[in-house]
C-alpha cells in the first residue's frame, strides 16, 4: 500500500501521465501531477539537491506515452545521463 509512504517526510511524490491524478487520489499521497513523464522530470531537476535520489516507480503502464516499460525506462535513463553527466566531473 503506497499510503504507508506518506509517513516518510523526506519523500516527494510526483505523478504523471494519463492515470497520474487517479494514482495520486488512490494512493492518498500528496504531490504534483504532470501530463507526461518528460514534464514531471523537467519539474524535478530544479528541486533536487546534491546526492538526492530520484526513483522511477510508475504505478501504471504508461501506454499513453510509451510502447512498453523498457522504452519508459530507457527514456528515464537517458534523461538522467543527459541532465547530470556534467555534474559528475
XYZ file of N, CA and C in Angstrom:
267
model
N 0.839 -1.179 0.000
C 0.000 0.000 0.000
C 0.886 1.245 0.000
N 0.757 2.051 -1.023
C 1.578 3.265 -1.143
C 1.304 4.280 -0.035
N 0.137 4.224 0.540
C -0.237 5.186 1.578
C 0.752 5.170 2.744
N 1.381 4.028 2.995
C 2.353 3.911 4.088
C 3.555 4.825 3.879
N 3.836 5.165 2.628
C 4.977 6.031 2.337
C 4.755 7.468 2.779
N 3.527 7.839 3.051
C 3.244 9.220 3.458
C 3.885 9.560 4.797
N 4.287 8.561 5.561
C 4.943 8.799 6.852
C 6.387 9.261 6.695
N 6.946 9.095 5.529
C 8.332 9.491 5.276
C 8.368 10.916 4.750
N 8.674 11.837 5.614
C 8.647 13.253 5.255
C 9.718 13.629 4.219
N 10.736 12.799 4.084
C 11.815 13.128 3.149
C 11.471 12.738 1.715
N 10.350 12.062 1.502
C 9.956 11.648 0.159
C 9.055 12.692 -0.484
N 9.285 12.921 -1.758
C 8.490 13.861 -2.540
C 7.903 13.078 -3.707
N 6.603 13.057 -3.824
C 5.940 12.252 -4.843
C 5.525 13.106 -6.028
N 5.730 12.552 -7.207
C 5.369 13.209 -8.452
C 4.601 12.198 -9.293
N 3.442 12.600 -9.784
C 2.578 11.712 -10.567
C 2.539 12.212 -12.002
N 2.395 11.268 -12.948
C 2.426 11.683 -14.342
C 1.546 10.792 -15.200
N 1.255 11.308 -16.374
C 0.568 10.528 -17.393
C -0.936 10.495 -17.248
N -1.517 9.670 -18.076
C -2.968 9.540 -18.177
C -3.614 9.185 -16.834
N -2.937 8.391 -16.031
C -3.501 7.966 -14.752
C -2.860 8.682 -13.558
N -2.134 9.753 -13.825
C -1.455 10.478 -12.753
C -2.377 10.927 -11.643
N -3.466 11.563 -12.002
C -4.395 12.046 -10.981
C -5.056 10.884 -10.245
N -5.399 9.846 -10.977
C -6.007 8.660 -10.363
C -5.038 8.006 -9.381
N -3.774 7.881 -9.773
C -2.766 7.294 -8.888
C -2.601 8.126 -7.628
N -2.597 9.423 -7.783
C -2.491 10.309 -6.621
C -3.697 10.129 -5.709
N -4.875 10.139 -6.282
C -6.097 10.010 -5.491
C -6.172 8.664 -4.775
N -5.861 7.592 -5.496
C -5.956 6.244 -4.919
C -4.892 6.000 -3.851
N -3.715 6.573 -4.042
C -2.632 6.353 -3.090
C -2.805 7.194 -1.831
N -3.493 8.320 -1.956
C -3.629 9.221 -0.823
C -2.379 10.027 -0.542
N -1.423 9.990 -1.460
C -0.171 10.714 -1.285
C -0.297 12.123 -1.866
N 0.469 13.040 -1.315
C 0.463 14.392 -1.857
C 1.584 14.517 -2.881
N 1.393 15.395 -3.829
C 2.399 15.623 -4.852
C 1.769 16.244 -6.076
N 2.617 16.722 -6.963
C 2.142 17.344 -8.192
C 1.819 16.286 -9.230
N 0.900 16.630 -10.131
C 0.518 15.749 -11.236
C 0.902 16.433 -12.538
N 1.572 15.680 -13.426
C 2.008 16.207 -14.706
C 1.435 15.363 -15.831
N 1.277 15.973 -16.977
C 0.671 15.282 -18.117
C 1.580 14.216 -18.715
N 2.879 14.331 -18.496
C 3.817 13.372 -19.096
C 5.015 13.170 -18.179
N 5.737 12.085 -18.424
C 6.967 11.837 -17.674
C 7.979 12.937 -17.955
N 8.064 13.372 -19.184
C 9.000 14.442 -19.554
C 8.733 15.705 -18.736
N 7.489 16.100 -18.624
C 7.146 17.295 -17.845
C 7.420 17.085 -16.359
N 7.161 15.885 -15.872
C 7.437 15.585 -14.469
C 8.933 15.695 -14.176
N 9.746 15.140 -15.060
C 11.190 15.188 -14.866
C 11.727 16.610 -14.968
N 11.181 17.381 -15.888
C 11.588 18.800 -16.009
C 11.375 19.541 -14.691
N 10.283 19.228 -14.022
C 9.972 19.917 -12.768
C 10.886 19.473 -11.635
N 11.460 18.283 -11.750
C 12.285 17.747 -10.664
C 13.665 18.380 -10.581
N 14.295 18.558 -11.710
C 15.706 18.977 -11.688
C 15.956 20.220 -10.836
N 15.180 21.282 -10.972
C 15.481 22.462 -10.151
C 15.242 22.244 -8.652
N 14.485 21.230 -8.310
C 14.179 20.974 -6.897
C 15.159 20.013 -6.240
N 15.990 19.344 -7.035
C 16.904 18.351 -6.486
C 18.104 19.008 -5.825
N 18.498 18.440 -4.705
C 19.709 18.871 -4.007
C 20.794 17.819 -4.244
N 22.048 18.164 -4.051
C 23.129 17.192 -4.256
C 22.890 15.901 -3.470
N 23.176 14.790 -4.112
C 23.073 13.449 -3.532
C 21.653 12.966 -3.282
N 20.658 13.662 -3.784
C 19.296 13.156 -3.670
C 19.073 12.067 -4.717
N 18.113 11.238 -4.463
C 17.810 10.110 -5.332
C 16.451 10.316 -5.975
N 16.377 10.037 -7.275
C 15.110 10.028 -7.992
C 14.830 8.584 -8.372
N 13.740 8.056 -7.911
C 13.351 6.680 -8.200
C 12.139 6.698 -9.117
N 12.269 6.074 -10.261
C 11.141 5.945 -11.174
C 10.376 4.694 -10.763
N 9.196 4.891 -10.239
C 8.379 3.775 -9.780
C 6.954 3.987 -10.276
N 6.737 3.747 -11.555
C 5.424 4.026 -12.134
C 4.337 3.146 -11.531
N 3.187 3.737 -11.333
C 2.048 2.999 -10.801
C 1.134 2.484 -11.892
N 1.508 2.684 -13.132
C 0.688 2.253 -14.254
C 1.559 1.888 -15.446
N 0.928 1.530 -16.519
C 1.642 1.030 -17.688
C 2.286 2.114 -18.543
N 1.805 3.335 -18.477
C 2.319 4.458 -19.270
C 2.138 4.252 -20.766
N 1.173 3.433 -21.157
C 0.939 3.198 -22.580
C 0.480 4.459 -23.299
N 0.080 5.472 -22.559
C -0.277 6.742 -23.188
C 0.955 7.460 -23.723
N 2.153 7.077 -23.262
C 3.393 7.718 -23.701
C 4.403 6.765 -24.330
N 4.438 5.528 -23.870
C 5.493 4.602 -24.260
C 4.912 3.272 -24.734
N 5.674 2.588 -25.608
C 5.226 1.282 -26.115
C 5.272 0.200 -25.047
N 6.265 0.305 -24.136
C 6.427 -0.708 -23.100
C 7.298 -0.146 -21.974
N 7.492 -0.965 -20.933
C 8.248 -0.478 -19.787
C 9.725 -0.281 -20.114
N 10.252 -1.024 -21.087
C 11.640 -0.827 -21.481
C 11.860 0.553 -22.090
N 10.940 0.956 -22.956
C 11.052 2.278 -23.568
C 10.958 3.366 -22.502
N 10.049 3.203 -21.560
C 9.913 4.180 -20.470
C 11.188 4.215 -19.634
N 11.736 3.067 -19.295
C 12.971 3.008 -18.512
C 14.150 3.625 -19.241
N 14.238 3.374 -20.538
C 15.315 3.973 -21.329
C 15.173 5.485 -21.413
N 13.944 5.972 -21.519
C 13.701 7.418 -21.523
C 14.210 8.030 -20.222
N 13.875 7.405 -19.102
C 14.304 7.887 -17.792
C 15.832 7.848 -17.676
N 16.444 6.738 -18.073
C 17.896 6.602 -18.007
C 18.578 7.665 -18.867
N 18.080 7.870 -20.075
C 18.659 8.882 -20.966
C 18.536 10.280 -20.376
N 17.422 10.544 -19.725
C 17.233 11.850 -19.077
C 18.277 12.042 -17.989
N 18.462 11.050 -17.142
C 19.443 11.152 -16.059
C 20.840 11.386 -16.635
N 21.215 10.596 -17.629
C 22.552 10.731 -18.218
C 22.749 12.087 -18.880
N 21.739 12.569 -19.567
C 21.832 13.858 -20.250
C 21.867 15.021 -19.265
N 21.009 14.980 -18.282
C 20.882 16.112 -17.360
C 21.989 16.189 -16.315
N 22.603 15.057 -15.994
C 23.524 15.052 -14.857
C 24.940 14.586 -15.188
N 25.243 14.320 -16.442
C 26.585 13.848 -16.771
C 27.642 14.880 -16.427
N 27.374 16.151 -16.617
C 28.354 17.198 -16.294
C 28.535 17.358 -14.790
N 27.521 16.964 -14.012
C 27.602 17.089 -12.557
C 28.580 16.094 -11.938
N 28.963 15.062 -12.695
C 29.851 14.020 -12.185
C 31.315 14.387 -12.330
N 31.609 15.458 -13.032
C 33.016 15.835 -13.278
C 33.657 16.445 -12.058
